[in-house]
Amino acid sequence: MKMQFPLLLLLLLFSATADLSGTADLRETGLSIPASAPPLHLCPQSGAPRDLAPPGLASARSAAGEPEEAQNVGHHGGGFRVVQWEWTYVQTPYIIAMWLLVASVAKILFHFSQHFTTVVPESCMLILLGLVLGGVVLVANKKQLYQLDPALFFLFLLPTIVGDAGYFMSARLFFDNLGAILTYAVVGTLWNAFCCGFSLYAAKLLQVIDERVEADLMDFLLFGALISAVDPVAVLAVFEEVHVNDTLFIIVFGESLVNDAVTVVLYKVYISFVEVGVENVETADYFKGVASFFIVSIGGTLVGVVFAVILGFITRFTKKVRIIEPLFVFLLVYLAYLTAELFSLSAILSMTFCGIGANKYVEANISQKSRTTVKYTMKTLASIAETIIFIFLGISAVDKSKWAWDTGLVSCTLVFIFVFRAVGVIGQTWVLNRFRLIPLDKIDQVVMSYGGLRGAVAFALVVLLDGEQVKAKDYFVATTIVVVFFTVMFQGLTIKPLVKWLKVPRSSSRKPTINEEIHERAFDHILTAVEDIAGLQGYHHWRDKWEQFDKNYLSKLLLRKSVYRKSELWEAYQKINIRDAISVIDQGGNVLTSARLSLPSMASRASFPEFTNVTNYLRENGSGVCLDLQVIDNVPGAKVEEDTETHHVLAENLYKPRRRYQSHYSRHFMSLGEKERQDREVFQRNMKSRMETFKSTRYKRHKKERSLKKRQGPDTKEDRDKPRRNVSWQDTVPPAVGDSHSPTAAPPSLTTGGSLLPWKGSVSSPPPCVSVEATKIIPVDLQQAWNQSISSLESVSSPPAHTEPVHPRVSALSRLGVPRPVSYSPPGSVGGCTSSIGSQVVQSSLCFPEKKKEEEMEEEQEKEEEAELQPLLAPPTSPTKPPPPPGSAPSSGKRRKPSVYLRSLVTTPSTGSNESHSRGPTQL
Amino acid sequence: MGSSRSRMDDIPHAQQLIHETDFSAAHLLRLHQRFKLLDKYQTGELRPRDFGAIPALALNPIGDRIIGAFFSPGQETLDFPSFVRILAHFRPTDPNRSRDGTQQELANSRTRKLKFAFQLYDQDGDGKISRAELLQVLRAMLETQVVEEQLQSIAERAIQEADLDKDDAISFDEFRRSLEKVNIDHKMSIRFLK
């Protein structure tokens, strides 16, 4: 932290000075803000930029001769200036960007120290940082420029957090605990608000609170209403780090979301009462207040549901415009919030229900990429909004105008909110437990009481108060700040040790296995049936009713036809598969470690039976991951196994040289970018190779080898390259050879192409398993390799011609649509085929820059060379069978990362160049 | 339901049932009332067709299996004590109840709950869920939504995951282990009204 602080300060100073200079600039130019202007918000002088002409070229604007420009010109002596100071032009976005940067950097810094962040919640640190920053601004400017602006908070910061929380909240969990959530949110909040209000009034009457605090009952009730609501932002920030169990979390968090309706209504009712004066309030007004509660809450919910339906319905038709799918999600969820705000309904409720409701349908409708985009964008926005909120809370506190301290008020409030929260929770839980299937025990109640954090919502509401009508506003603001700081910092800091000490069951981030998915579904059906038999119209009964309704009507309306057919279980199954694949790759940074490899969701790691169906299915659908497990198991004999294996090494490892540019650009489609495709393929191939390795290699042998390798020292790496190199070049070509007649057209299915393959001819083994992706790419690949090989051959025979690196690619592209040269037609004999394969690959690799080759050569050196030459010379003599290179049997265990493979490709020719040189031309 | 209110005296072996299943007297009365309602012909015993008359159950994809689970093998009828004993599986576990070792395992214990679920899969009663049996359940639960191939791969995967002794079937022990991390008490309990 010591190291990090100066950097932060530097950043801050920069943004502060930028800001100040901006202010100064403005003052100079006559657009100055009045000295009595209210404290400036996130974007000070927000009015100023609006005076400027709409964005245009800076020079154009200066030519237009706006007042400040004219003045500037005068300063600088007139004439055309090369560099211009355009502060006023960029000011607003610039300052916002600077603040975002400061906030983000602060986040990075906090997470430098692992230990530190586990003890201190981020929200505490951010508030502290805010205090420091506020202090700096105050010292520099004599006046606090910034504070958490309620409009900014309610219109931008809060929705990002609520939107994220609502959209990703588990609907099942939420509705499972809906009763408890509603009780705590409605009854609990009302209880807290009234008790706090009346108790504070009592304290005032008893003169515990100083006389300077000019407030009557209504003021205290108003204050009680805004201070009593548990804050979603604070709860989220603190509980996310605590990881209490899901039920506990959803109850506290759900409460903090739903109580918004109560807070909004109470706040508005009291405000109006304060405005008209208590004496003028009629009895009817109280009933209106109650009525407005129902309107605000139910209306908010309805707005959310309506937008959820719209959102689901729209995403049904976005198949052709995948690129804007995420935008719809953001827009409609945000619109749900704004619309509710427009009608002064509960915006948080609206947004939450929009998110919860739409999630299922949207996730099913949009593409995987859009899903990821939505997720990351939402998380990023929410995280940055949260950071800004806490920093600004800190900054807002450092403001002389807010220091209207009254010890009585502050301490009474602190005590009251804590006591009433605890009493309320215990009382309600007692009632709830009589109806709950799983009662909330004492520990839960302690955490719930203690987790009643207050936060930015309360602060924003109190700032919004009208100082004219609520005389004690300044005291209330100060008290709110103290309460917020106390709950977020003290309770936030201590809740983790408390949870540990009480041994509250934690949540596990474990994902369900397929068995759990299946059986839990079965359990749901069982419970529904049992409720029906026992004649109980319980929770499961209604849930089942809803599911029937959803299946029969809603899903038909909101889901795409293609997805409607899919089942959730199948989706879950695929997700598990993908997760396995990813974890396998994560585990095996180096394939040598694959002996340790285990699939997290597999209890037994023993033999995998044939996944024929999965594989086929995935192949047909071009699904992301192909866990190709069947290959090895199916192979009848050892020889064929070897063949298949080599074939796979090949299929897996040859991939496209990166393209320099993309020929196709579209704003509306994200064509599967070359790189992306390549990445995906690398992923798939890695995956496959690892799975095979895992299967084919015997455990013990593998381990033994590994330990051997370790002892061998620095050379081991090169050593490992050997078998790979030897095997791989053998195999690189086959798919292309098969498809060679139409490399650019849609690739023929592998099985047809495969019939020409050497090992196909002799044995009718199962189709070599190459995913669709691979077949698509390899032919093109080979074509390119071929073209490159030609050009590189030329370069070998006459070095100067080689100098142009672009050449191969250009030629490759130009030939892409052209029929292949005659000489490239599939070789008739198996032997010929293999030899041509060998030379081709060698040639293709020749196109790598000479320099690199040499470097690699030096690295590798003599010992290797002999071994290298051996297999390269071998093919012509034993064409049908790839030469078993030294250690090829366990070779599968030695496959390494693609990058290493590339290097091996580079090095190969250096040893075998003679061969290719002499043999190459004969092919042409 | 109001026409014939059950009284404790009507219920055969009431005290024993309460002791055995831990249902309260109020629970028992309510269940007895339900039992009489289902028993249309007042035979004092339920038959599968009585269950079949429950409309909601007809919609349940694995409803017939659940009905089957109420009847012990070979039996065509179900009397009230058995009815209650089966339903007792779904009582939530009572954390406050002291466990004396001598007492036999309660019907709502974790193992008994799982056993109930297990027998829904294991239709031939050989103590193992075979691939075919798993497929049947999956097919019933997913109906038209999934093509046969997908079902098979799901079943395949599930068996692989759970199958520890590699006999290509899931024994009860394996079944229990595969659900080790699931809070069965939460997921296999319903709230019985008083």
JSON list of N, CA, C and O in Angstrom, two decimals, chain B residues 10-11 19 26 29 34 47 55 68 77 79 82 86 95 97 109 121 126 129 134 146 148 153 155 164 173 175:
[
{"chain": "B", "resi": 10, "resn": "ASP", "atom": "N", "xyz": [-61.29, -42.34, 14.76]},
{"chain": "B", "resi": 10, "resn": "ASP", "atom": "CA", "xyz": [-61.50, -43.07, 13.51]},
{"chain": "B", "resi": 10, "resn": "ASP", "atom": "C", "xyz": [-60.21, -43.66, 12.96]},
{"chain": "B", "resi": 10, "resn": "ASP", "atom": "O", "xyz": [-60.23, -44.55, 12.13]},
{"chain": "B", "resi": 11, "resn": "ILE", "atom": "N", "xyz": [-59.12, -43.09, 13.39]},
{"chain": "B", "resi": 11, "resn": "ILE", "atom": "CA", "xyz": [-57.86, -43.47, 12.75]},
{"chain": "B", "resi": 11, "resn": "ILE", "atom": "C", "xyz": [-57.31, -44.72, 13.42]},
{"chain": "B", "resi": 11, "resn": "ILE", "atom": "O", "xyz": [-57.09, -44.75, 14.63]},
{"chain": "B", "resi": 19, "resn": "HIS", "atom": "N", "xyz": [-46.17, -41.96, 16.92]},
{"chain": "B", "resi": 19, "resn": "HIS", "atom": "CA", "xyz": [-44.86, -42.28, 17.46]},
{"chain": "B", "resi": 19, "resn": "HIS", "atom": "C", "xyz": [-43.87, -42.64, 16.35]},
{"chain": "B", "resi": 19, "resn": "HIS", "atom": "O", "xyz": [-42.72, -42.20, 16.34]},
{"chain": "B", "resi": 26, "resn": "ALA", "atom": "N", "xyz": [-52.64, -33.33, 14.62]},
{"chain": "B", "resi": 26, "resn": "ALA", "atom": "CA", "xyz": [-53.32, -32.48, 13.64]},
{"chain": "B", "resi": 26, "resn": "ALA", "atom": "C", "xyz": [-52.95, -32.89, 12.22]},
{"chain": "B", "resi": 26, "resn": "ALA", "atom": "O", "xyz": [-53.81, -32.97, 11.35]},
{"chain": "B", "resi": 29, "resn": "LEU", "atom": "N", "xyz": [-54.80, -36.06, 11.41]},
{"chain": "B", "resi": 29, "resn": "LEU", "atom": "CA", "xyz": [-56.21, -35.84, 11.12]},
{"chain": "B", "resi": 29, "resn": "LEU", "atom": "C", "xyz": [-56.39, -35.33, 9.70]},
{"chain": "B", "resi": 29, "resn": "LEU", "atom": "O", "xyz": [-57.26, -35.79, 8.96]},
{"chain": "B", "resi": 34, "resn": "ARG", "atom": "N", "xyz": [-57.83, -36.44, 4.00]},
{"chain": "B", "resi": 34, "resn": "ARG", "atom": "CA", "xyz": [-57.43, -36.54, 2.60]},
{"chain": "B", "resi": 34, "resn": "ARG", "atom": "C", "xyz": [-57.58, -37.97, 2.11]},
{"chain": "B", "resi": 34, "resn": "ARG", "atom": "O", "xyz": [-58.04, -38.22, 1.00]},
{"chain": "B", "resi": 47, "resn": "ARG", "atom": "N", "xyz": [-56.48, -47.60, -4.10]},
{"chain": "B", "resi": 47, "resn": "ARG", "atom": "CA", "xyz": [-55.96, -48.35, -5.24]},
{"chain": "B", "resi": 47, "resn": "ARG", "atom": "C", "xyz": [-55.29, -47.36, -6.19]},
{"chain": "B", "resi": 47, "resn": "ARG", "atom": "O", "xyz": [-55.58, -46.17, -6.13]},
{"chain": "B", "resi": 55, "resn": "PRO", "atom": "N", "xyz": [-56.29, -34.94, -10.70]},
{"chain": "B", "resi": 55, "resn": "PRO", "atom": "CA", "xyz": [-55.99, -34.37, -12.02]},
{"chain": "B", "resi": 55, "resn": "PRO", "atom": "C", "xyz": [-54.55, -33.88, -12.15]},
{"chain": "B", "resi": 55, "resn": "PRO", "atom": "O", "xyz": [-53.92, -34.09, -13.18]},
{"chain": "B", "resi": 68, "resn": "GLY", "atom": "N", "xyz": [-46.72, -45.65, -8.07]},
{"chain": "B", "resi": 68, "resn": "GLY", "atom": "CA", "xyz": [-46.20, -47.00, -7.89]},
{"chain": "B", "resi": 68, "resn": "GLY", "atom": "C", "xyz": [-45.40, -47.12, -6.61]},
{"chain": "B", "resi": 68, "resn": "GLY", "atom": "O", "xyz": [-45.42, -48.15, -5.93]},
{"chain": "B", "resi": 77, "resn": "THR", "atom": "N", "xyz": [-53.31, -52.65, -2.96]},
{"chain": "B", "resi": 77, "resn": "THR", "atom": "CA", "xyz": [-54.04, -51.71, -2.11]},
{"chain": "B", "resi": 77, "resn": "THR", "atom": "C", "xyz": [-53.10, -51.03, -1.11]},
{"chain": "B", "resi": 77, "resn": "THR", "atom": "O", "xyz": [-51.99, -51.49, -0.87]},
{"chain": "B", "resi": 79, "resn": "ASP", "atom": "N", "xyz": [-53.35, -49.14, 2.70]},
{"chain": "B", "resi": 79, "resn": "ASP", "atom": "CA", "xyz": [-54.18, -48.71, 3.82]},
{"chain": "B", "resi": 79, "resn": "ASP", "atom": "C", "xyz": [-53.63, -47.42, 4.42]},
{"chain": "B", "resi": 79, "resn": "ASP", "atom": "O", "xyz": [-52.55, -46.95, 4.03]},
{"chain": "B", "resi": 82, "resn": "SER", "atom": "N", "xyz": [-49.93, -47.20, 5.93]},
{"chain": "B", "resi": 82, "resn": "SER", "atom": "CA", "xyz": [-48.88, -47.20, 4.90]},
{"chain": "B", "resi": 82, "resn": "SER", "atom": "C", "xyz": [-48.83, -45.86, 4.19]},
{"chain": "B", "resi": 82, "resn": "SER", "atom": "O", "xyz": [-47.76, -45.33, 3.89]},
{"chain": "B", "resi": 86, "resn": "ILE", "atom": "N", "xyz": [-45.53, -43.54, 4.07]},
{"chain": "B", "resi": 86, "resn": "ILE", "atom": "CA", "xyz": [-44.86, -43.07, 2.85]},
{"chain": "B", "resi": 86, "resn": "ILE", "atom": "C", "xyz": [-44.72, -41.55, 2.89]},
{"chain": "B", "resi": 86, "resn": "ILE", "atom": "O", "xyz": [-43.65, -41.00, 2.62]},
{"chain": "B", "resi": 95, "resn": "PRO", "atom": "N", "xyz": [-34.61, -30.49, 13.64]},
{"chain": "B", "resi": 95, "resn": "PRO", "atom": "CA", "xyz": [-33.26, -30.38, 14.22]},
{"chain": "B", "resi": 95, "resn": "PRO", "atom": "C", "xyz": [-33.26, -30.57, 15.73]},
{"chain": "B", "resi": 95, "resn": "PRO", "atom": "O", "xyz": [-32.25, -30.96, 16.31]},
{"chain": "B", "resi": 97, "resn": "ARG", "atom": "N", "xyz": [-35.08, -32.58, 17.52]},
{"chain": "B", "resi": 97, "resn": "ARG", "atom": "CA", "xyz": [-35.43, -33.91, 18.00]},
{"chain": "B", "resi": 97, "resn": "ARG", "atom": "C", "xyz": [-34.15, -34.65, 18.39]},
{"chain": "B", "resi": 97, "resn": "ARG", "atom": "O", "xyz": [-33.22, -34.82, 17.63]},
{"chain": "B", "resi": 109, "resn": "SER", "atom": "N", "xyz": [-35.38, -39.46, 7.41]},
{"chain": "B", "resi": 109, "resn": "SER", "atom": "CA", "xyz": [-33.94, -39.30, 7.41]},
{"chain": "B", "resi": 109, "resn": "SER", "atom": "C", "xyz": [-33.44, -39.16, 5.97]},
{"chain": "B", "resi": 109, "resn": "SER", "atom": "O", "xyz": [-34.15, -39.50, 5.02]},
{"chain": "B", "resi": 121, "resn": "TYR", "atom": "N", "xyz": [-36.38, -44.65, -9.68]},
{"chain": "B", "resi": 121, "resn": "TYR", "atom": "CA", "xyz": [-35.58, -44.97, -10.86]},
{"chain": "B", "resi": 121, "resn": "TYR", "atom": "C", "xyz": [-35.52, -46.48, -11.05]},
{"chain": "B", "resi": 121, "resn": "TYR", "atom": "O", "xyz": [-35.67, -46.99, -12.14]},
{"chain": "B", "resi": 126, "resn": "ASP", "atom": "N", "xyz": [-33.64, -54.20, -8.62]},
{"chain": "B", "resi": 126, "resn": "ASP", "atom": "CA", "xyz": [-32.42, -54.98, -8.44]},
{"chain": "B", "resi": 126, "resn": "ASP", "atom": "C", "xyz": [-31.36, -54.19, -7.69]},
{"chain": "B", "resi": 126, "resn": "ASP", "atom": "O", "xyz": [-30.21, -54.60, -7.60]},
{"chain": "B", "resi": 129, "resn": "ILE", "atom": "N", "xyz": [-29.60, -48.66, -10.67]},
{"chain": "B", "resi": 129, "resn": "ILE", "atom": "CA", "xyz": [-30.23, -47.92, -11.76]},
{"chain": "B", "resi": 129, "resn": "ILE", "atom": "C", "xyz": [-29.43, -48.24, -13.01]},
{"chain": "B", "resi": 129, "resn": "ILE", "atom": "O", "xyz": [-28.27, -47.84, -13.13]},
{"chain": "B", "resi": 134, "resn": "LEU", "atom": "N", "xyz": [-32.52, -45.30, -16.21]},
{"chain": "B", "resi": 134, "resn": "LEU", "atom": "CA", "xyz": [-32.27, -43.85, -16.16]},
{"chain": "B", "resi": 134, "resn": "LEU", "atom": "C", "xyz": [-32.86, -43.17, -17.38]},
{"chain": "B", "resi": 134, "resn": "LEU", "atom": "O", "xyz": [-33.47, -42.10, -17.29]},
{"chain": "B", "resi": 146, "resn": "VAL", "atom": "N", "xyz": [-36.36, -33.15, -26.02]},
{"chain": "B", "resi": 146, "resn": "VAL", "atom": "CA", "xyz": [-35.01, -33.56, -26.35]},
{"chain": "B", "resi": 146, "resn": "VAL", "atom": "C", "xyz": [-35.06, -34.76, -27.28]},
{"chain": "B", "resi": 146, "resn": "VAL", "atom": "O", "xyz": [-35.89, -35.64, -27.12]},
{"chain": "B", "resi": 148, "resn": "GLU", "atom": "N", "xyz": [-33.67, -38.25, -28.87]},
{"chain": "B", "resi": 148, "resn": "GLU", "atom": "CA", "xyz": [-33.22, -39.45, -28.20]},
{"chain": "B", "resi": 148, "resn": "GLU", "atom": "C", "xyz": [-31.71, -39.46, -27.98]},
{"chain": "B", "resi": 148, "resn": "GLU", "atom": "O", "xyz": [-31.21, -39.84, -26.92]},
{"chain": "B", "resi": 153, "resn": "SER", "atom": "N", "xyz": [-26.90, -39.30, -24.39]},
{"chain": "B", "resi": 153, "resn": "SER", "atom": "CA", "xyz": [-25.62, -38.77, -23.92]},
{"chain": "B", "resi": 153, "resn": "SER", "atom": "C", "xyz": [-25.72, -38.24, -22.51]},
{"chain": "B", "resi": 153, "resn": "SER", "atom": "O", "xyz": [-24.78, -38.33, -21.74]},
{"chain": "B", "resi": 155, "resn": "ALA", "atom": "N", "xyz": [-27.70, -39.47, -20.20]},
{"chain": "B", "resi": 155, "resn": "ALA", "atom": "CA", "xyz": [-27.70, -40.66, -19.34]},
{"chain": "B", "resi": 155, "resn": "ALA", "atom": "C", "xyz": [-26.29, -41.22, -19.23]},
{"chain": "B", "resi": 155, "resn": "ALA", "atom": "O", "xyz": [-25.83, -41.60, -18.14]},
{"chain": "B", "resi": 164, "resn": "LEU", "atom": "N", "xyz": [-18.99, -45.71, -9.70]},
{"chain": "B", "resi": 164, "resn": "LEU", "atom": "CA", "xyz": [-17.65, -45.84, -9.13]},
{"chain": "B", "resi": 164, "resn": "LEU", "atom": "C", "xyz": [-17.06, -47.22, -9.35]},
{"chain": "B", "resi": 164, "resn": "LEU", "atom": "O", "xyz": [-15.86, -47.36, -9.53]},
{"chain": "B", "resi": 173, "resn": "ASP", "atom": "N", "xyz": [-25.61, -46.88, -3.22]},
{"chain": "B", "resi": 173, "resn": "ASP", "atom": "CA", "xyz": [-24.48, -46.20, -2.58]},
{"chain": "B", "resi": 173, "resn": "ASP", "atom": "C", "xyz": [-23.91, -45.13, -3.49]},
{"chain": "B", "resi": 173, "resn": "ASP", "atom": "O", "xyz": [-23.60, -44.01, -3.05]},
{"chain": "B", "resi": 175, "resn": "PHE", "atom": "N", "xyz": [-25.49, -43.68, -5.86]},
{"chain": "B", "resi": 175, "resn": "PHE", "atom": "CA", "xyz": [-26.54, -42.66, -5.97]},
{"chain": "B", "resi": 175, "resn": "PHE", "atom": "C", "xyz": [-26.41, -41.67, -4.81]},
{"chain": "B", "resi": 175, "resn": "PHE", "atom": "O", "xyz": [-26.42, -40.45, -5.01]}
]
